[in-house]
mmCIF file of C-alpha atoms and ligand atoms in Angstrom:
data_model
loop_
_atom_site.group_PDB
_atom_site.id
_atom_site.type_symbol
_atom_site.label_atom_id
_atom_site.label_comp_id
_atom_site.label_asym_id
_atom_site.label_seq_id
_atom_site.Cartn_x
_atom_site.Cartn_y
_atom_site.Cartn_z
ATOM 1 C CA UNK A 612 -4.062 35.548 -0.316
ATOM 2 C CA UNK A 613 -1.080 32.901 0.279
ATOM 3 C CA UNK A 614 -1.597 29.413 -1.787
ATOM 4 C CA UNK A 615 -3.565 26.708 -0.160
ATOM 5 C CA UNK A 616 -1.688 23.915 -0.586
ATOM 6 C CA UNK A 617 -3.760 20.667 -1.386
ATOM 7 C CA UNK A 618 -1.641 19.323 1.604
ATOM 8 C CA UNK A 619 1.233 20.556 4.315
ATOM 9 C CA UNK A 620 2.324 19.155 7.276
ATOM 10 C CA UNK A 621 1.902 20.769 10.599
ATOM 11 C CA UNK A 622 3.840 21.144 13.061
ATOM 12 C CA UNK A 623 4.295 24.074 16.136
ATOM 13 C CA UNK A 624 6.395 25.110 19.159
ATOM 14 C CA UNK A 625 5.316 21.742 20.404
ATOM 15 C CA UNK A 626 7.496 20.372 18.187
ATOM 16 C CA UNK A 627 10.379 23.132 18.562
ATOM 17 C CA UNK A 628 10.374 22.818 21.974
ATOM 18 C CA UNK A 629 10.380 18.823 22.153
ATOM 19 C CA UNK A 630 13.363 18.515 19.155
ATOM 20 C CA UNK A 631 14.917 21.661 20.929
ATOM 21 C CA UNK A 632 15.135 19.937 24.275
ATOM 22 C CA UNK A 633 16.346 16.821 22.896
ATOM 23 C CA UNK A 634 19.381 18.095 21.441
ATOM 24 C CA UNK A 635 20.423 19.620 24.683
ATOM 25 C CA UNK A 636 20.497 16.510 26.171
ATOM 26 C CA UNK A 637 23.074 15.189 24.593
ATOM 27 C CA UNK A 638 21.433 12.295 22.461
ATOM 28 C CA UNK A 639 22.787 10.019 19.976
ATOM 29 C CA UNK A 640 20.085 10.756 17.686
ATOM 30 C CA UNK A 641 19.425 6.811 16.273
ATOM 31 C CA UNK A 642 16.878 5.194 17.481
ATOM 32 C CA UNK A 643 16.525 4.685 21.238
ATOM 33 C CA UNK A 644 14.010 5.071 23.921
ATOM 34 C CA UNK A 645 12.183 8.089 22.026
ATOM 35 C CA UNK A 646 11.580 5.616 18.958
ATOM 36 C CA UNK A 647 10.528 3.494 21.735
ATOM 37 C CA UNK A 648 7.970 5.726 23.063
ATOM 38 C CA UNK A 649 6.764 6.383 19.494
ATOM 39 C CA UNK A 650 5.953 3.011 18.805
ATOM 40 C CA UNK A 651 4.437 2.701 22.244
ATOM 41 C CA UNK A 652 1.994 5.475 21.569
ATOM 42 C CA UNK A 653 1.000 3.957 18.407
ATOM 43 C CA UNK A 654 0.425 0.542 20.358
ATOM 44 C CA UNK A 655 -2.012 2.050 22.206
ATOM 45 C CA UNK A 656 -3.668 4.187 19.807
ATOM 46 C CA UNK A 657 -4.055 1.036 17.504
ATOM 47 C CA UNK A 658 -4.411 -1.548 20.120
ATOM 48 C CA UNK A 659 -1.492 -3.908 18.611
ATOM 49 C CA UNK A 660 0.355 -5.580 20.207
ATOM 50 C CA UNK A 661 3.508 -4.870 18.778
ATOM 51 C CA UNK A 662 4.471 -1.859 16.807
ATOM 52 C CA UNK A 663 7.989 -1.535 14.797
ATOM 53 C CA UNK A 664 9.004 1.553 13.530
ATOM 54 C CA UNK A 665 11.393 1.559 10.397
ATOM 55 C CA UNK A 666 12.188 4.410 7.684
ATOM 56 C CA UNK A 667 9.436 4.948 5.482
ATOM 57 C CA UNK A 668 6.172 3.784 4.511
ATOM 58 C CA UNK A 669 7.649 1.672 1.863
ATOM 59 C CA UNK A 670 10.577 -0.457 2.816
ATOM 60 C CA UNK A 671 7.958 -1.019 5.987
ATOM 61 C CA UNK A 672 5.841 -3.102 3.089
ATOM 62 C CA UNK A 673 8.974 -4.999 1.574
ATOM 63 C CA UNK A 674 10.495 -5.576 5.407
ATOM 64 C CA UNK A 675 6.776 -7.413 6.071
ATOM 65 C CA UNK A 676 6.478 -9.369 3.214
ATOM 66 C CA UNK A 677 9.731 -10.685 3.817
ATOM 67 C CA UNK A 678 8.806 -11.375 7.216
ATOM 68 C CA UNK A 679 5.810 -13.119 5.687
ATOM 69 C CA UNK A 680 8.425 -15.270 3.747
ATOM 70 C CA UNK A 681 7.503 -13.742 0.495
ATOM 71 C CA UNK A 682 10.265 -14.394 -2.182
ATOM 72 C CA UNK A 683 11.396 -14.099 -5.830
ATOM 73 C CA UNK A 684 8.694 -15.182 -8.192
ATOM 74 C CA UNK A 685 5.952 -15.510 -5.377
ATOM 75 C CA UNK A 686 2.863 -13.561 -6.920
ATOM 76 C CA UNK A 687 1.370 -10.936 -4.519
ATOM 77 C CA UNK A 688 -2.149 -10.069 -4.589
ATOM 78 C CA UNK A 689 -2.187 -5.603 -5.379
ATOM 79 C CA UNK A 690 -5.082 -2.702 -5.982
ATOM 80 C CA UNK A 691 -4.748 -1.437 -8.881
ATOM 81 C CA UNK A 692 -5.629 1.682 -7.680
ATOM 82 C CA UNK A 693 -2.836 2.373 -4.944
ATOM 83 C CA UNK A 694 0.385 4.500 -4.333
ATOM 84 C CA UNK A 695 2.874 2.870 -6.381
ATOM 85 C CA UNK A 696 5.110 1.978 -3.688
ATOM 86 C CA UNK A 697 2.517 -0.527 -3.012
ATOM 87 C CA UNK A 698 3.816 -2.854 -5.753
ATOM 88 C CA UNK A 699 7.082 -1.575 -5.551
ATOM 89 C CA UNK A 700 8.290 -2.821 -2.459
ATOM 90 C CA UNK A 701 7.290 -6.218 -3.637
ATOM 91 C CA UNK A 702 9.081 -5.672 -7.023
ATOM 92 C CA UNK A 703 12.009 -4.849 -4.878
ATOM 93 C CA UNK A 704 12.989 -8.253 -4.320
ATOM 94 C CA UNK A 705 11.728 -9.867 -7.183
ATOM 95 C CA UNK A 706 7.912 -10.717 -6.572
ATOM 96 C CA UNK A 707 5.618 -11.172 -9.276
ATOM 97 C CA UNK A 708 2.637 -8.411 -9.309
ATOM 98 C CA UNK A 709 -1.079 -9.822 -9.813
ATOM 99 C CA UNK A 710 -3.312 -6.340 -9.689
ATOM 100 C CA UNK A 711 -6.717 -6.723 -8.965
ATOM 101 C CA UNK A 712 -9.651 -4.009 -9.838
ATOM 102 C CA UNK A 713 -11.065 -2.035 -6.842
ATOM 103 C CA UNK A 714 -14.993 -2.050 -5.934
ATOM 104 C CA UNK A 715 -16.985 1.043 -6.505
ATOM 105 C CA UNK A 716 -18.022 1.732 -3.096
ATOM 106 C CA UNK A 717 -14.741 1.518 -1.013
ATOM 107 C CA UNK A 718 -12.602 2.281 -3.971
ATOM 108 C CA UNK A 719 -10.470 -0.765 -2.005
ATOM 109 C CA UNK A 720 -9.976 -4.387 -3.634
ATOM 110 C CA UNK A 721 -12.228 -6.068 -4.690
ATOM 111 C CA UNK A 722 -12.300 -9.381 -3.219
ATOM 112 C CA UNK A 723 -14.355 -11.656 -5.296
ATOM 113 C CA UNK A 724 -11.976 -10.104 -7.763
ATOM 114 C CA UNK A 725 -8.810 -11.227 -5.856
ATOM 115 C CA UNK A 726 -10.444 -14.501 -5.279
ATOM 116 C CA UNK A 727 -10.186 -15.144 -8.711
ATOM 117 C CA UNK A 728 -6.301 -14.104 -9.274
ATOM 118 C CA UNK A 729 -5.163 -16.406 -6.971
ATOM 119 C CA UNK A 730 -3.319 -18.781 -8.072
ATOM 120 C CA UNK A 731 -0.941 -21.449 -6.293
ATOM 121 C CA UNK A 732 2.402 -19.460 -6.539
ATOM 122 C CA UNK A 733 0.499 -16.390 -4.616
ATOM 123 C CA UNK A 734 2.167 -15.866 -1.076
ATOM 124 C CA UNK A 735 0.422 -13.060 0.075
ATOM 125 C CA UNK A 736 -1.985 -10.273 -1.096
ATOM 126 C CA UNK A 737 -1.881 -6.292 -0.069
ATOM 127 C CA UNK A 738 -4.603 -4.699 1.376
ATOM 128 C CA UNK A 739 -5.228 -0.947 0.884
ATOM 129 C CA UNK A 740 -7.137 0.939 2.957
ATOM 130 C CA UNK A 741 -7.450 3.841 0.623
ATOM 131 C CA UNK A 742 -8.070 6.785 1.998
ATOM 132 C CA UNK A 743 -9.339 5.163 5.184
ATOM 133 C CA UNK A 744 -11.939 3.284 3.594
ATOM 134 C CA UNK A 745 -12.063 -0.243 3.598
ATOM 135 C CA UNK A 746 -14.380 -3.386 2.691
ATOM 136 C CA UNK A 747 -15.013 -6.001 5.192
ATOM 137 C CA UNK A 748 -11.647 -6.873 6.621
ATOM 138 C CA UNK A 749 -12.889 -10.097 8.154
ATOM 139 C CA UNK A 750 -13.860 -11.498 4.898
ATOM 140 C CA UNK A 751 -10.768 -10.450 3.315
ATOM 141 C CA UNK A 752 -8.327 -12.092 6.345
ATOM 142 C CA UNK A 753 -10.540 -15.123 5.888
ATOM 143 C CA UNK A 754 -10.068 -15.747 2.153
ATOM 144 C CA UNK A 755 -6.271 -15.415 3.155
ATOM 145 C CA UNK A 756 -6.515 -18.059 5.511
ATOM 146 C CA UNK A 757 -8.734 -20.275 3.361
ATOM 147 C CA UNK A 758 -5.742 -19.931 0.558
ATOM 148 C CA UNK A 759 -3.208 -20.325 3.221
ATOM 149 C CA UNK A 760 -1.924 -16.623 2.217
ATOM 150 C CA UNK A 761 -0.182 -14.031 4.463
ATOM 151 C CA UNK A 762 -2.374 -10.971 4.503
ATOM 152 C CA UNK A 763 -0.185 -7.267 4.563
ATOM 153 C CA UNK A 764 -2.383 -4.128 5.155
ATOM 154 C CA UNK A 765 -1.080 -0.869 3.308
ATOM 155 C CA UNK A 766 -2.450 1.182 5.972
ATOM 156 C CA UNK A 767 -0.279 4.244 4.946
ATOM 157 C CA UNK A 768 -3.287 6.831 4.856
ATOM 158 C CA UNK A 769 -5.183 5.113 7.667
ATOM 159 C CA UNK A 770 -4.154 5.889 10.715
ATOM 160 C CA UNK A 771 -6.651 7.075 12.973
ATOM 161 C CA UNK A 772 -9.395 5.125 10.654
ATOM 162 C CA UNK A 773 -11.237 1.861 11.932
ATOM 163 C CA UNK A 774 -13.591 -1.224 10.934
ATOM 164 C CA UNK A 775 -15.918 -2.969 12.934
ATOM 165 C CA UNK A 776 -14.031 -0.824 16.447
ATOM 166 C CA UNK A 777 -10.755 -2.156 15.016
ATOM 167 C CA UNK A 778 -7.897 -0.379 14.167
ATOM 168 C CA UNK A 779 -6.936 -0.717 10.509
ATOM 169 C CA UNK A 780 -3.980 -2.802 10.278
ATOM 170 C CA UNK A 781 -4.904 -4.944 12.612
ATOM 171 C CA UNK A 782 -6.719 -7.279 10.520
ATOM 172 C CA UNK A 783 -3.572 -8.741 8.449
ATOM 173 C CA UNK A 784 -0.728 -10.768 10.091
ATOM 174 C CA UNK A 785 0.874 -6.972 9.667
ATOM 175 C CA UNK A 786 -0.223 -3.640 9.296
ATOM 176 C CA UNK A 787 2.011 -0.857 7.658
ATOM 177 C CA UNK A 788 1.646 2.890 8.379
ATOM 178 C CA UNK A 789 3.495 5.868 7.220
ATOM 179 C CA UNK A 790 4.643 9.157 8.197
ATOM 180 C CA UNK A 791 5.536 11.114 5.099
ATOM 181 C CA UNK A 792 4.871 14.587 5.096
ATOM 182 C CA UNK A 793 1.349 14.222 3.311
ATOM 183 C CA UNK A 794 -0.103 11.494 6.181
ATOM 184 C CA UNK A 795 -2.452 12.138 9.021
ATOM 185 C CA UNK A 796 1.116 12.554 11.637
ATOM 186 C CA UNK A 797 4.302 13.380 10.262
ATOM 187 C CA UNK A 798 8.166 12.976 10.758
ATOM 188 C CA UNK A 799 8.912 14.142 7.655
ATOM 189 C CA UNK A 800 9.477 10.200 6.281
ATOM 190 C CA UNK A 801 9.036 7.087 8.670
ATOM 191 C CA UNK A 802 6.662 4.284 8.409
ATOM 192 C CA UNK A 803 5.621 1.547 11.238
ATOM 193 C CA UNK A 804 4.315 -2.091 11.016
ATOM 194 C CA UNK A 805 1.760 -3.335 13.461
ATOM 195 C CA UNK A 806 1.315 -6.691 14.371
ATOM 196 C CA UNK A 807 -0.490 -9.068 17.362
ATOM 197 C CA UNK A 808 2.117 -11.729 16.477
ATOM 198 C CA UNK A 809 4.939 -12.591 18.368
ATOM 199 C CA UNK A 810 7.110 -14.221 16.279
ATOM 200 C CA UNK A 811 6.740 -11.771 13.317
ATOM 201 C CA UNK A 812 7.599 -9.034 15.774
ATOM 202 C CA UNK A 813 10.643 -10.427 16.625
ATOM 203 C CA UNK A 814 11.390 -11.266 12.947
ATOM 204 C CA UNK A 815 10.542 -7.629 11.878
ATOM 205 C CA UNK A 816 12.989 -6.261 14.784
ATOM 206 C CA UNK A 817 15.980 -8.665 13.325
ATOM 207 C CA UNK A 818 15.502 -7.898 9.789
ATOM 208 C CA UNK A 819 15.191 -3.826 10.072
ATOM 209 C CA UNK A 820 18.675 -4.241 11.830
ATOM 210 C CA UNK A 821 21.045 -5.791 10.182
ATOM 211 C CA UNK A 822 19.541 -9.556 11.438
ATOM 212 C CA UNK A 823 21.188 -8.831 14.537
ATOM 213 C CA UNK A 824 20.143 -11.878 17.188
ATOM 214 C CA UNK A 825 19.526 -8.350 19.565
ATOM 215 C CA UNK A 826 20.646 -4.786 19.067
ATOM 216 C CA UNK A 827 24.571 -4.360 19.816
ATOM 217 C CA UNK A 828 25.392 -7.831 19.436
ATOM 218 C CA UNK A 829 27.145 -8.662 15.556
ATOM 219 C CA UNK A 830 25.705 -11.970 15.616
ATOM 220 C CA UNK A 831 23.463 -12.460 12.779
ATOM 221 C CA UNK A 832 21.698 -16.045 12.071
ATOM 222 C CA UNK A 833 20.085 -14.151 8.930
ATOM 223 C CA UNK A 834 20.375 -11.691 6.525
ATOM 224 C CA UNK A 835 19.063 -8.184 7.369
ATOM 225 C CA UNK A 836 18.912 -4.894 6.496
ATOM 226 C CA UNK A 837 19.697 -1.424 7.866
ATOM 227 C CA UNK A 838 15.789 0.138 8.114
ATOM 228 C CA UNK A 839 15.865 2.182 11.410
ATOM 229 C CA UNK A 840 14.624 5.189 12.610
ATOM 230 C CA UNK A 841 15.954 8.211 14.613
ATOM 231 C CA UNK A 842 15.090 8.972 18.076
ATOM 232 C CA UNK A 843 15.483 13.006 16.498
ATOM 233 C CA UNK A 844 12.397 12.432 14.547
ATOM 234 C CA UNK A 845 10.999 9.833 16.966
ATOM 235 C CA UNK A 846 11.065 13.072 19.098
ATOM 236 C CA UNK A 847 8.807 14.931 16.471
ATOM 237 C CA UNK A 848 6.708 11.683 16.153
ATOM 238 C CA UNK A 849 5.788 11.424 19.757
ATOM 239 C CA UNK A 850 4.067 15.057 19.771
ATOM 240 C CA UNK A 851 2.568 14.379 16.437
ATOM 241 C CA UNK A 852 0.857 11.711 18.037
ATOM 242 C CA UNK A 853 -0.572 13.624 20.947
ATOM 243 C CA UNK A 854 -2.512 15.312 18.455
ATOM 244 C CA UNK A 855 -3.847 12.396 16.547
ATOM 245 C CA UNK A 856 -7.049 12.820 18.346
ATOM 246 C CA UNK A 857 -7.381 16.305 16.960
ATOM 247 C CA UNK A 858 -6.681 15.672 13.506
ATOM 248 C CA UNK A 859 -8.949 12.588 13.418
ATOM 249 C CA UNK A 860 -12.083 15.033 14.228
ATOM 250 C CA UNK A 861 -10.600 17.862 12.215
ATOM 251 C CA UNK A 862 -10.161 15.693 8.977
ATOM 252 C CA UNK A 863 -13.877 14.470 9.500
ATOM 253 C CA UNK A 864 -14.887 17.870 9.902
ATOM 254 C CA UNK A 865 -13.313 18.750 6.549
ATOM 255 C CA UNK A 866 -14.911 16.160 4.872
ATOM 256 C CA UNK A 867 -18.043 17.042 6.341
ATOM 257 C CA UNK A 868 -18.119 20.795 5.136
ATOM 258 C CA UNK A 869 -17.195 20.006 1.740
ATOM 259 C CA UNK A 870 -19.669 17.805 1.306
ATOM 260 C CA UNK A 871 -21.868 19.962 2.927
ATOM 261 C CA UNK A 872 -20.789 22.849 0.232
ATOM 262 C CA UNK A 873 -20.585 20.960 -2.598
ATOM 263 C CA UNK A 874 -23.232 17.619 -2.213
ATOM 264 C CA UNK A 875 -25.619 19.098 -4.573
ATOM 265 C CA UNK A 876 -23.657 19.791 -7.669
ATOM 266 C CA UNK A 877 -24.664 17.740 -10.050
ATOM 267 C CA UNK A 878 -21.279 17.132 -11.564
ATOM 268 C CA UNK A 879 -19.673 16.528 -8.453
ATOM 269 C CA UNK A 880 -19.885 12.725 -7.324
ATOM 270 C CA UNK A 881 -18.392 11.492 -3.613
ATOM 271 C CA UNK A 882 -17.265 7.874 -3.049
ATOM 272 C CA UNK A 883 -19.389 6.965 0.214
ATOM 273 C CA UNK A 884 -17.326 7.265 3.620
ATOM 274 C CA UNK A 885 -18.623 6.486 6.861
ATOM 275 C CA UNK A 886 -17.378 9.197 9.367
ATOM 276 C CA UNK A 887 -18.091 7.089 12.402
ATOM 277 C CA UNK A 888 -15.260 5.561 11.317
ATOM 278 C CA UNK A 889 -13.173 6.775 8.643
ATOM 279 C CA UNK A 890 -10.605 10.241 8.823
ATOM 280 C CA UNK A 891 -10.498 10.976 5.450
ATOM 281 C CA UNK A 892 -7.323 11.458 4.670
ATOM 282 C CA UNK A 893 -7.781 13.774 1.487
ATOM 283 C CA UNK A 894 -10.969 14.880 0.076
ATOM 284 C CA UNK A 895 -11.797 13.088 -2.945
ATOM 285 C CA UNK A 896 -13.838 14.205 -5.654
ATOM 286 C CA UNK A 897 -15.341 12.275 -8.955
ATOM 287 C CA UNK A 898 -16.091 14.467 -11.853
ATOM 288 C CA UNK A 899 -15.473 14.781 -15.929
ATOM 289 C CA UNK A 900 -12.041 16.769 -17.066
ATOM 290 C CA UNK A 901 -10.735 17.312 -13.381
ATOM 291 C CA UNK A 902 -7.724 18.708 -15.252
ATOM 292 C CA UNK A 903 -10.056 21.793 -16.149
ATOM 293 C CA UNK A 904 -11.351 22.271 -12.769
ATOM 294 C CA UNK A 905 -7.954 21.778 -11.276
ATOM 295 C CA UNK A 906 -6.424 24.165 -13.518
ATOM 296 C CA UNK A 907 -9.091 27.054 -12.946
ATOM 297 C CA UNK A 908 -8.524 25.869 -9.157
ATOM 298 C CA UNK A 909 -4.712 26.808 -9.800
ATOM 299 C CA UNK A 910 -5.593 29.943 -11.367
ATOM 300 C CA UNK A 911 -7.365 30.824 -7.586
ATOM 301 C CA UNK A 912 -3.940 30.163 -5.793
ATOM 302 C CA UNK A 913 -5.652 26.609 -4.474
ATOM 303 C CA UNK A 914 -4.125 23.560 -4.863
ATOM 304 C CA UNK A 915 -5.295 20.473 -5.887
ATOM 305 C CA UNK A 916 -3.718 16.298 -6.753
ATOM 306 C CA UNK A 917 -4.827 13.982 -9.113
ATOM 307 C CA UNK A 918 -5.854 10.738 -7.730
ATOM 308 C CA UNK A 919 -3.267 8.393 -8.801
ATOM 309 C CA UNK A 920 -2.944 6.807 -12.133
ATOM 310 C CA UNK A 921 -4.081 2.721 -12.709
ATOM 311 C CA UNK A 922 -1.045 1.351 -11.565
ATOM 312 C CA UNK A 923 -1.162 -0.724 -14.491
ATOM 313 C CA UNK A 924 -1.292 1.800 -16.966
ATOM 314 C CA UNK A 925 2.240 3.070 -15.698
ATOM 315 C CA UNK A 926 5.325 2.808 -18.257
ATOM 316 C CA UNK A 927 7.273 1.292 -14.935
ATOM 317 C CA UNK A 928 4.323 -1.505 -15.250
ATOM 318 C CA UNK A 929 4.546 -1.460 -19.015
ATOM 319 C CA UNK A 930 4.083 -5.868 -19.116
ATOM 320 C CA UNK A 931 0.589 -4.867 -17.357
ATOM 321 C CA UNK A 932 -0.181 -1.963 -19.723
ATOM 322 C CA UNK A 933 -2.557 -4.395 -22.107
ATOM 323 C CA UNK A 934 -4.896 -5.625 -18.734
ATOM 324 C CA UNK A 935 -8.293 -3.887 -18.116
ATOM 325 C CA UNK A 936 -9.347 -2.851 -14.882
ATOM 326 C CA UNK A 937 -12.538 -0.274 -15.410
ATOM 327 C CA UNK A 938 -13.418 0.316 -12.072
ATOM 328 C CA UNK A 939 -10.006 1.833 -11.350
ATOM 329 C CA UNK A 940 -10.139 3.318 -14.551
ATOM 330 C CA UNK A 941 -13.163 5.174 -14.317
ATOM 331 C CA UNK A 942 -12.543 6.760 -10.908
ATOM 332 C CA UNK A 943 -8.755 7.406 -11.853
ATOM 333 C CA UNK A 944 -9.502 9.367 -14.658
ATOM 334 C CA UNK A 945 -12.201 11.675 -13.035
ATOM 335 C CA UNK A 946 -10.706 11.608 -9.583
ATOM 336 C CA UNK A 947 -9.699 15.058 -8.073
ATOM 337 C CA UNK A 948 -7.786 15.224 -4.122
ATOM 338 C CA UNK A 949 -9.152 18.812 -3.035
ATOM 339 C CA UNK A 950 -6.989 20.957 -0.491
ATOM 340 C CA UNK A 951 -7.316 18.859 2.778
ATOM 341 C CA UNK A 952 -4.542 19.872 5.592
ATOM 342 C CA UNK A 953 -5.375 19.542 8.817
ATOM 343 C CA UNK A 954 -5.088 23.229 9.159
ATOM 344 C CA UNK A 955 -7.134 24.203 6.868
ATOM 345 C CA UNK A 956 -8.955 26.682 7.982
ATOM 346 C CA UNK A 957 -13.100 26.860 7.651
ATOM 347 C CA UNK A 958 -13.398 29.975 5.796
ATOM 348 C CA UNK A 959 -10.602 28.984 3.347
ATOM 349 C CA UNK A 960 -12.935 25.840 2.719
ATOM 350 C CA UNK A 961 -15.635 27.748 2.038
ATOM 351 C CA UNK A 962 -13.655 29.815 -0.416
ATOM 352 C CA UNK A 963 -12.589 26.802 -2.041
ATOM 353 C CA UNK A 964 -16.078 25.579 -2.300
ATOM 354 C CA UNK A 965 -16.822 28.702 -3.431
ATOM 355 C CA UNK A 966 -14.543 29.194 -6.207
ATOM 356 C CA UNK A 967 -15.654 25.315 -7.239
ATOM 357 C CA UNK A 968 -19.415 26.702 -7.234
ATOM 358 C CA UNK A 969 -18.039 29.471 -9.318
ATOM 359 C CA UNK A 970 -16.316 26.806 -11.959
ATOM 360 C CA UNK A 971 -20.005 24.834 -12.730
ATOM 361 C CA UNK A 972 -21.813 28.255 -12.701
ATOM 362 C CA UNK A 973 -23.505 27.389 -9.176
HETATM 363 C C1 PLP B 396 2.480 7.087 1.708
HETATM 364 C C2 PLP B 396 2.313 5.705 1.110
HETATM 365 C C3 PLP B 396 2.959 4.977 1.002
HETATM 366 C C4 PLP B 396 4.614 4.946 1.054
HETATM 367 O O1 PLP B 396 4.912 5.298 2.306
HETATM 368 P P1 PLP B 396 6.251 6.374 2.655
HETATM 369 O O2 PLP B 396 6.374 6.782 3.852
HETATM 370 O O3 PLP B 396 6.037 7.580 1.540
HETATM 371 O O4 PLP B 396 6.821 5.708 1.707
HETATM 372 C C5 PLP B 396 2.951 3.517 0.635
HETATM 373 N N1 PLP B 396 1.502 2.930 0.052
HETATM 374 C C6 PLP B 396 0.240 3.752 0.201
HETATM 375 C C7 PLP B 396 -1.138 3.295 -0.016
HETATM 376 C C8 PLP B 396 0.886 5.215 0.678
HETATM 377 O O5 PLP B 396 -0.246 6.340 0.966
#
């Protein structure tokens, strides 16, 4: 039996044929019509008015914060449980991070604690919908509006997930999505910003294209950078988008199957997930000694991955190491992501669950 990866991207002849077709068309390779098509597919799916594709899901956050006028020295509120890209995107141009603990039912930012972290220097709050879960996003938006701070949604893991029938990433001023190899659809590297605000959309397009007033014209009213995409990757993105509905369905099935097989092992804790609105990106379980289970799974040719360490505990954030965020610490030290690729068969999930049952002598 081959090693089962915790996560692997999935492509088939559709992407291969589309790329081959594109390469035969005498292409420019850089972003153009195919990128526009990819953007419009994301608008259709998320119902966002604008989509701006960039080269990854980290600079997308940096760009969004700049478009929202966040400057060096401003404070940005970030959950302590996330991928490191979330705080790093703000640190990149000198903003100060304020970490906030998460709530246990969603593992997303605790809004009451976020309220306490707001000061007169706070310019933005980045809400991370970790694993497609979220709290009450209307309440988060209201908190931001009441304090006149920008709301950026890091929805990197949440393409295909909703709150109140609205796609995640459309509650804040700007939402950000990632297409890295780990995500529900992928172009290898890639990111997208979605917004309903016409002015922000124009600003974002300028910022990602050297600050040009219009594509192809070298007139610059402000400083911008090169965060552009490539049509070669957009060709893959368009094919992946056509598979999104099936993937969302499959992610839910995978989660249900694990929950059914492992649900009555008392040593394993699941965090609630509402599959009618959430397409879990990864299957996450919370246990004592996750390293031991991880080694046992590896011996049985099964990959897994530890849930992110608390941001404040990383060496990169040494000045925050003394702080305490109990909920994040609890779930971080216990969290393990199980194999979750959308092409994972039921049979393999059975094998993985049987192996876990054996580990717990079940
Ligand atoms: C993947 C991810 C990112 C970074 O996206 P890249 O495209 O890899 O740069 C940012 N935030 C979260 C929550 C992520 O999961």
